[in-house]
Amino acid sequence: MKKKINLRKVITKTFRADSKIGKAPGTVIYQGMKGDGKYSVEIITYSEDSYEEKIIDNFNNGIPKTNGDKVCWINVRGLSKEKEIEKLGKSYNLIPLTMEDIVNTNSRPKVDEYPDYIFCIMKMFYLDEDYNEVMEHVSLVLTGNTVLLFQEAEHDVFEGVRDRLRNSYGRIRTRGADYLLFALIDAIIDQYFLISENLLMKIESLEDKIYREANQDTAIEIQRLKKEVLTVRKPIAPVKEMIKRLYNTNNSLVTEDTKVFLTDAMDHSIQIHENIELYREMSVHLMETYMSHMSNRMNEVMKVLTIMATIFIPLTFIVGVYGMNFEYMPELDERYAYFVVWGVMLFIFFALLIYFKRKRWL
């Protein structure tokens, strides 16, 4: 039996758009809804034979640099510390427009290529402990043997990548920073499958509800689901083009060996995109199904009312005739006229019921 997951609607973000009005392009101003001041930096440095992991809260002791065959993953959690992010960006020669996009959570997913680095923006989805959908802005920078990752909050979907690095599972510690970039992107895409499955479960649940106990609240739930599907579709749709651009890049930062793995990520992103498109169509059809079902129910009600009215029309006619105040009516002088009229009316009543039953109108 499938566990019922109660997903809430993805929160609509409110951005500090007014803070950007009149500012020069490239101004680093955080625009998002998680400006709670929490900020930390996780630094993982590794090679095939070594691994080091530490967490700091600022770069007062200098920006970490690696040499030789070691790869460095700098994971910045929290985008509201604009000065710290600007300091880190300048140390890796990131242009102001890149740093602006890092802290602007309204930026759409994309890939930008520069001589010294490759910049990617994605939206990371995951389910919290209450099975609520959470969407988070993630920026990745590949530069030399370092990958910079910027995310809004503390929680993420990269624990599997960390475990592979800590325990030297697979090939990740034997490859360069471009493979680490692929692994992080792949972890984000894998979570899209989970979100996709949850959307499908909600669609199937609503579809069953339409035929079982549809009411006015059902229409509201369908509208919420349609908006949720569109909210998920908007940041996921460009991902397949992002992966395609990374695969076709001539930048030396991405090796041919890593491009082989990018084809797998491209296949997954295409599959996710097709699923989301299918769910969007299904959510639209849900409303049509709901309206059709409600119309059928109304037709059933009207059919019963029409049949009842048809049955009582001849009875009403008889009652109307004998309700007229004429002095001379032959039947009024008969001893059993009252019972005869009742008998005739009951006969008509049951005769019509039998007729409607045989016609399968009842």
mmCIF file with all atom_site columns, N, CA, C and O in Angstrom, residues 223-257:
data_model
loop_
_atom_site.group_PDB
_atom_site.id
_atom_site.type_symbol
_atom_site.label_atom_id
_atom_site.label_alt_id
_atom_site.label_comp_id
_atom_site.label_asym_id
_atom_site.label_entity_id
_atom_site.label_seq_id
_atom_site.pdbx_PDB_ins_code
_atom_site.Cartn_x
_atom_site.Cartn_y
_atom_site.Cartn_z
_atom_site.occupancy
_atom_site.B_iso_or_equiv
_atom_site.pdbx_formal_charge
_atom_site.auth_seq_id
_atom_site.auth_comp_id
_atom_site.auth_asym_id
_atom_site.auth_atom_id
_atom_site.pdbx_PDB_model_num
ATOM 1   N N  . GLN A 1 223 ? -6.913 23.213 -9.049  1.00 0.00 ? 223 GLN A N  1
ATOM 2   C CA . GLN A 1 223 ? -6.254 24.462 -9.419  1.00 0.00 ? 223 GLN A CA 1
ATOM 3   C C  . GLN A 1 223 ? -4.909 24.598 -8.719  1.00 0.00 ? 223 GLN A C  1
ATOM 4   O O  . GLN A 1 223 ? -3.920 25.042 -9.322  1.00 0.00 ? 223 GLN A O  1
ATOM 5   N N  . ARG A 1 224 ? -4.844 24.209 -7.457  1.00 0.00 ? 224 ARG A N  1
ATOM 6   C CA . ARG A 1 224 ? -3.572 24.256 -6.731  1.00 0.00 ? 224 ARG A CA 1
ATOM 7   C C  . ARG A 1 224 ? -2.561 23.310 -7.348  1.00 0.00 ? 224 ARG A C  1
ATOM 8   O O  . ARG A 1 224 ? -1.375 23.644 -7.481  1.00 0.00 ? 224 ARG A O  1
ATOM 9   N N  . LEU A 1 225 ? -3.013 22.120 -7.737  1.00 0.00 ? 225 LEU A N  1
ATOM 10  C CA . LEU A 1 225 ? -2.113 21.155 -8.356  1.00 0.00 ? 225 LEU A CA 1
ATOM 11  C C  . LEU A 1 225 ? -1.584 21.677 -9.689  1.00 0.00 ? 225 LEU A C  1
ATOM 12  O O  . LEU A 1 225 ? -0.395 21.521 -10.005 1.00 0.00 ? 225 LEU A O  1
ATOM 13  N N  . LYS A 1 226 ? -2.445 22.309 -10.486 1.00 0.00 ? 226 LYS A N  1
ATOM 14  C CA . LYS A 1 226 ? -2.001 22.869 -11.761 1.00 0.00 ? 226 LYS A CA 1
ATOM 15  C C  . LYS A 1 226 ? -0.909 23.914 -11.544 1.00 0.00 ? 226 LYS A C  1
ATOM 16  O O  . LYS A 1 226 ? 0.101  23.936 -12.268 1.00 0.00 ? 226 LYS A O  1
ATOM 17  N N  . LYS A 1 227 ? -1.098 24.768 -10.549 1.00 0.00 ? 227 LYS A N  1
ATOM 18  C CA . LYS A 1 227 ? -0.083 25.785 -10.266 1.00 0.00 ? 227 LYS A CA 1
ATOM 19  C C  . LYS A 1 227 ? 1.209  25.137 -9.767  1.00 0.00 ? 227 LYS A C  1
ATOM 20  O O  . LYS A 1 227 ? 2.311  25.598 -10.085 1.00 0.00 ? 227 LYS A O  1
ATOM 21  N N  . GLU A 1 228 ? 1.072  24.064 -8.982  1.00 0.00 ? 228 GLU A N  1
ATOM 22  C CA . GLU A 1 228 ? 2.256  23.379 -8.468  1.00 0.00 ? 228 GLU A CA 1
ATOM 23  C C  . GLU A 1 228 ? 3.054  22.741 -9.603  1.00 0.00 ? 228 GLU A C  1
ATOM 24  O O  . GLU A 1 228 ? 4.293  22.834 -9.622  1.00 0.00 ? 228 GLU A O  1
ATOM 25  N N  . VAL A 1 229 ? 2.351  22.118 -10.540 1.00 0.00 ? 229 VAL A N  1
ATOM 26  C CA . VAL A 1 229 ? 3.028  21.504 -11.683 1.00 0.00 ? 229 VAL A CA 1
ATOM 27  C C  . VAL A 1 229 ? 3.756  22.571 -12.497 1.00 0.00 ? 229 VAL A C  1
ATOM 28  O O  . VAL A 1 229 ? 4.899  22.372 -12.922 1.00 0.00 ? 229 VAL A O  1
ATOM 29  N N  . LEU A 1 230 ? 3.111  23.714 -12.702 1.00 0.00 ? 230 LEU A N  1
ATOM 30  C CA . LEU A 1 230 ? 3.748  24.802 -13.454 1.00 0.00 ? 230 LEU A CA 1
ATOM 31  C C  . LEU A 1 230 ? 4.949  25.359 -12.697 1.00 0.00 ? 230 LEU A C  1
ATOM 32  O O  . LEU A 1 230 ? 5.967  25.727 -13.303 1.00 0.00 ? 230 LEU A O  1
ATOM 33  N N  . THR A 1 231 ? 4.840  25.428 -11.357 1.00 0.00 ? 231 THR A N  1
ATOM 34  C CA . THR A 1 231 ? 5.951  25.918 -10.544 1.00 0.00 ? 231 THR A CA 1
ATOM 35  C C  . THR A 1 231 ? 7.155  24.997 -10.663 1.00 0.00 ? 231 THR A C  1
ATOM 36  O O  . THR A 1 231 ? 8.302  25.459 -10.707 1.00 0.00 ? 231 THR A O  1
ATOM 37  N N  . VAL A 1 232 ? 6.905  23.697 -10.713 1.00 0.00 ? 232 VAL A N  1
ATOM 38  C CA . VAL A 1 232 ? 7.992  22.734 -10.862 1.00 0.00 ? 232 VAL A CA 1
ATOM 39  C C  . VAL A 1 232 ? 8.527  22.728 -12.296 1.00 0.00 ? 232 VAL A C  1
ATOM 40  O O  . VAL A 1 232 ? 9.737  22.627 -12.523 1.00 0.00 ? 232 VAL A O  1
ATOM 41  N N  . ARG A 1 233 ? 7.621  22.854 -13.258 1.00 0.00 ? 233 ARG A N  1
ATOM 42  C CA . ARG A 1 233 ? 8.016  22.773 -14.661 1.00 0.00 ? 233 ARG A CA 1
ATOM 43  C C  . ARG A 1 233 ? 8.933  23.924 -15.072 1.00 0.00 ? 233 ARG A C  1
ATOM 44  O O  . ARG A 1 233 ? 9.892  23.720 -15.831 1.00 0.00 ? 233 ARG A O  1
ATOM 45  N N  . LYS A 1 234 ? 8.656  25.113 -14.579 1.00 0.00 ? 234 LYS A N  1
ATOM 46  C CA . LYS A 1 234 ? 9.398  26.300 -15.026 1.00 0.00 ? 234 LYS A CA 1
ATOM 47  C C  . LYS A 1 234 ? 10.905 26.171 -14.812 1.00 0.00 ? 234 LYS A C  1
ATOM 48  O O  . LYS A 1 234 ? 11.684 26.448 -15.743 1.00 0.00 ? 234 LYS A O  1
ATOM 49  N N  . PRO A 1 235 ? 11.396 25.755 -13.631 1.00 0.00 ? 235 PRO A N  1
ATOM 50  C CA . PRO A 1 235 ? 12.852 25.649 -13.463 1.00 0.00 ? 235 PRO A CA 1
ATOM 51  C C  . PRO A 1 235 ? 13.452 24.355 -13.995 1.00 0.00 ? 235 PRO A C  1
ATOM 52  O O  . PRO A 1 235 ? 14.659 24.285 -14.216 1.00 0.00 ? 235 PRO A O  1
ATOM 53  N N  . ILE A 1 236 ? 12.624 23.323 -14.214 1.00 0.00 ? 236 ILE A N  1
ATOM 54  C CA . ILE A 1 236 ? 13.156 22.049 -14.672 1.00 0.00 ? 236 ILE A CA 1
ATOM 55  C C  . ILE A 1 236 ? 13.288 22.016 -16.191 1.00 0.00 ? 236 ILE A C  1
ATOM 56  O O  . ILE A 1 236 ? 14.209 21.391 -16.731 1.00 0.00 ? 236 ILE A O  1
ATOM 57  N N  . ALA A 1 237 ? 12.389 22.695 -16.894 1.00 0.00 ? 237 ALA A N  1
ATOM 58  C CA . ALA A 1 237 ? 12.377 22.650 -18.364 1.00 0.00 ? 237 ALA A CA 1
ATOM 59  C C  . ALA A 1 237 ? 13.718 23.045 -19.002 1.00 0.00 ? 237 ALA A C  1
ATOM 60  O O  . ALA A 1 237 ? 14.150 22.399 -19.970 1.00 0.00 ? 237 ALA A O  1
ATOM 61  N N  . PRO A 1 238 ? 14.424 24.091 -18.511 1.00 0.00 ? 238 PRO A N  1
ATOM 62  C CA . PRO A 1 238 ? 15.678 24.481 -19.185 1.00 0.00 ? 238 PRO A CA 1
ATOM 63  C C  . PRO A 1 238 ? 16.860 23.571 -18.891 1.00 0.00 ? 238 PRO A C  1
ATOM 64  O O  . PRO A 1 238 ? 17.920 23.738 -19.502 1.00 0.00 ? 238 PRO A O  1
ATOM 65  N N  . VAL A 1 239 ? 16.727 22.614 -17.978 1.00 0.00 ? 239 VAL A N  1
ATOM 66  C CA . VAL A 1 239 ? 17.878 21.824 -17.533 1.00 0.00 ? 239 VAL A CA 1
ATOM 67  C C  . VAL A 1 239 ? 18.449 20.989 -18.680 1.00 0.00 ? 239 VAL A C  1
ATOM 68  O O  . VAL A 1 239 ? 19.670 20.867 -18.824 1.00 0.00 ? 239 VAL A O  1
ATOM 69  N N  . LYS A 1 240 ? 17.577 20.423 -19.512 1.00 0.00 ? 240 LYS A N  1
ATOM 70  C CA . LYS A 1 240 ? 18.092 19.581 -20.600 1.00 0.00 ? 240 LYS A CA 1
ATOM 71  C C  . LYS A 1 240 ? 18.949 20.392 -21.567 1.00 0.00 ? 240 LYS A C  1
ATOM 72  O O  . LYS A 1 240 ? 19.957 19.882 -22.095 1.00 0.00 ? 240 LYS A O  1
ATOM 73  N N  . GLU A 1 241 ? 18.590 21.665 -21.792 1.00 0.00 ? 241 GLU A N  1
ATOM 74  C CA . GLU A 1 241 ? 19.405 22.522 -22.643 1.00 0.00 ? 241 GLU A CA 1
ATOM 75  C C  . GLU A 1 241 ? 20.721 22.887 -21.964 1.00 0.00 ? 241 GLU A C  1
ATOM 76  O O  . GLU A 1 241 ? 21.757 23.029 -22.639 1.00 0.00 ? 241 GLU A O  1
ATOM 77  N N  . MET A 1 242 ? 20.680 23.023 -20.626 1.00 0.00 ? 242 MET A N  1
ATOM 78  C CA . MET A 1 242 ? 21.915 23.290 -19.878 1.00 0.00 ? 242 MET A CA 1
ATOM 79  C C  . MET A 1 242 ? 22.912 22.150 -20.053 1.00 0.00 ? 242 MET A C  1
ATOM 80  O O  . MET A 1 242 ? 24.093 22.372 -20.353 1.00 0.00 ? 242 MET A O  1
ATOM 81  N N  . ILE A 1 243 ? 22.419 20.914 -19.839 1.00 0.00 ? 243 ILE A N  1
ATOM 82  C CA . ILE A 1 243 ? 23.305 19.756 -19.940 1.00 0.00 ? 243 ILE A CA 1
ATOM 83  C C  . ILE A 1 243 ? 23.831 19.623 -21.375 1.00 0.00 ? 243 ILE A C  1
ATOM 84  O O  . ILE A 1 243 ? 25.004 19.291 -21.603 1.00 0.00 ? 243 ILE A O  1
ATOM 85  N N  . LYS A 1 244 ? 22.968 19.896 -22.333 1.00 0.00 ? 244 LYS A N  1
ATOM 86  C CA . LYS A 1 244 ? 23.381 19.815 -23.734 1.00 0.00 ? 244 LYS A CA 1
ATOM 87  C C  . LYS A 1 244 ? 24.491 20.811 -24.034 1.00 0.00 ? 244 LYS A C  1
ATOM 88  O O  . LYS A 1 244 ? 25.448 20.492 -24.747 1.00 0.00 ? 244 LYS A O  1
ATOM 89  N N  . ARG A 1 245 ? 24.370 22.010 -23.455 1.00 0.00 ? 245 ARG A N  1
ATOM 90  C CA . ARG A 1 245 ? 25.408 23.017 -23.689 1.00 0.00 ? 245 ARG A CA 1
ATOM 91  C C  . ARG A 1 245 ? 26.722 22.609 -23.032 1.00 0.00 ? 245 ARG A C  1
ATOM 92  O O  . ARG A 1 245 ? 27.797 22.810 -23.615 1.00 0.00 ? 245 ARG A O  1
ATOM 93  N N  . LEU A 1 246 ? 26.652 22.039 -21.827 1.00 0.00 ? 246 LEU A N  1
ATOM 94  C CA . LEU A 1 246 ? 27.878 21.563 -21.174 1.00 0.00 ? 246 LEU A CA 1
ATOM 95  C C  . LEU A 1 246 ? 28.532 20.456 -21.995 1.00 0.00 ? 246 LEU A C  1
ATOM 96  O O  . LEU A 1 246 ? 29.756 20.377 -22.092 1.00 0.00 ? 246 LEU A O  1
ATOM 97  N N  . TYR A 1 247 ? 27.689 19.598 -22.565 1.00 0.00 ? 247 TYR A N  1
ATOM 98  C CA . TYR A 1 247 ? 28.226 18.492 -23.361 1.00 0.00 ? 247 TYR A CA 1
ATOM 99  C C  . TYR A 1 247 ? 28.902 19.011 -24.638 1.00 0.00 ? 247 TYR A C  1
ATOM 100 O O  . TYR A 1 247 ? 29.937 18.482 -25.072 1.00 0.00 ? 247 TYR A O  1
ATOM 101 N N  . ASN A 1 248 ? 28.348 20.034 -25.246 1.00 0.00 ? 248 ASN A N  1
ATOM 102 C CA . ASN A 1 248 ? 28.875 20.556 -26.515 1.00 0.00 ? 248 ASN A CA 1
ATOM 103 C C  . ASN A 1 248 ? 29.947 21.624 -26.331 1.00 0.00 ? 248 ASN A C  1
ATOM 104 O O  . ASN A 1 248 ? 30.453 22.149 -27.326 1.00 0.00 ? 248 ASN A O  1
ATOM 105 N N  . THR A 1 249 ? 30.285 21.955 -25.103 1.00 0.00 ? 249 THR A N  1
ATOM 106 C CA . THR A 1 249 ? 31.258 23.020 -24.877 1.00 0.00 ? 249 THR A CA 1
ATOM 107 C C  . THR A 1 249 ? 32.645 22.627 -25.373 1.00 0.00 ? 249 THR A C  1
ATOM 108 O O  . THR A 1 249 ? 33.027 21.453 -25.342 1.00 0.00 ? 249 THR A O  1
ATOM 109 N N  . ASN A 1 250 ? 33.374 23.635 -25.817 1.00 0.00 ? 250 ASN A N  1
ATOM 110 C CA . ASN A 1 250 ? 34.776 23.451 -26.201 1.00 0.00 ? 250 ASN A CA 1
ATOM 111 C C  . ASN A 1 250 ? 35.720 23.921 -25.108 1.00 0.00 ? 250 ASN A C  1
ATOM 112 O O  . ASN A 1 250 ? 36.939 23.933 -25.314 1.00 0.00 ? 250 ASN A O  1
ATOM 113 N N  . ASN A 1 251 ? 35.161 24.304 -23.980 1.00 0.00 ? 251 ASN A N  1
ATOM 114 C CA . ASN A 1 251 ? 35.975 24.783 -22.861 1.00 0.00 ? 251 ASN A CA 1
ATOM 115 C C  . ASN A 1 251 ? 36.817 23.630 -22.319 1.00 0.00 ? 251 ASN A C  1
ATOM 116 O O  . ASN A 1 251 ? 36.323 22.532 -22.079 1.00 0.00 ? 251 ASN A O  1
ATOM 117 N N  . SER A 1 252 ? 38.085 23.897 -22.115 1.00 0.00 ? 252 SER A N  1
ATOM 118 C CA . SER A 1 252 ? 39.010 22.851 -21.646 1.00 0.00 ? 252 SER A CA 1
ATOM 119 C C  . SER A 1 252 ? 38.733 22.412 -20.214 1.00 0.00 ? 252 SER A C  1
ATOM 120 O O  . SER A 1 252 ? 39.276 21.390 -19.767 1.00 0.00 ? 252 SER A O  1
ATOM 121 N N  . LEU A 1 253 ? 37.909 23.167 -19.493 1.00 0.00 ? 253 LEU A N  1
ATOM 122 C CA . LEU A 1 253 ? 37.595 22.791 -18.111 1.00 0.00 ? 253 LEU A CA 1
ATOM 123 C C  . LEU A 1 253 ? 36.775 21.505 -18.052 1.00 0.00 ? 253 LEU A C  1
ATOM 124 O O  . LEU A 1 253 ? 36.783 20.805 -17.036 1.00 0.00 ? 253 LEU A O  1
ATOM 125 N N  . VAL A 1 254 ? 36.030 21.196 -19.122 1.00 0.00 ? 254 VAL A N  1
ATOM 126 C CA . VAL A 1 254 ? 35.230 19.969 -19.183 1.00 0.00 ? 254 VAL A CA 1
ATOM 127 C C  . VAL A 1 254 ? 35.933 18.994 -20.110 1.00 0.00 ? 254 VAL A C  1
ATOM 128 O O  . VAL A 1 254 ? 36.045 19.237 -21.316 1.00 0.00 ? 254 VAL A O  1
ATOM 129 N N  . THR A 1 255 ? 36.401 17.876 -19.558 1.00 0.00 ? 255 THR A N  1
ATOM 130 C CA . THR A 1 255 ? 37.143 16.898 -20.337 1.00 0.00 ? 255 THR A CA 1
ATOM 131 C C  . THR A 1 255 ? 36.192 15.972 -21.097 1.00 0.00 ? 255 THR A C  1
ATOM 132 O O  . THR A 1 255 ? 35.004 15.869 -20.775 1.00 0.00 ? 255 THR A O  1
ATOM 133 N N  . GLU A 1 256 ? 36.750 15.285 -22.079 1.00 0.00 ? 256 GLU A N  1
ATOM 134 C CA . GLU A 1 256 ? 35.955 14.354 -22.878 1.00 0.00 ? 256 GLU A CA 1
ATOM 135 C C  . GLU A 1 256 ? 35.455 13.186 -22.035 1.00 0.00 ? 256 GLU A C  1
ATOM 136 O O  . GLU A 1 256 ? 34.368 12.657 -22.280 1.00 0.00 ? 256 GLU A O  1
ATOM 137 N N  . ASP A 1 257 ? 36.247 12.770 -21.051 1.00 0.00 ? 257 ASP A N  1
ATOM 138 C CA . ASP A 1 257 ? 35.818 11.674 -20.171 1.00 0.00 ? 257 ASP A CA 1
ATOM 139 C C  . ASP A 1 257 ? 34.558 12.044 -19.407 1.00 0.00 ? 257 ASP A C  1
ATOM 140 O O  . ASP A 1 257 ? 33.657 11.216 -19.241 1.00 0.00 ? 257 ASP A O  1
#
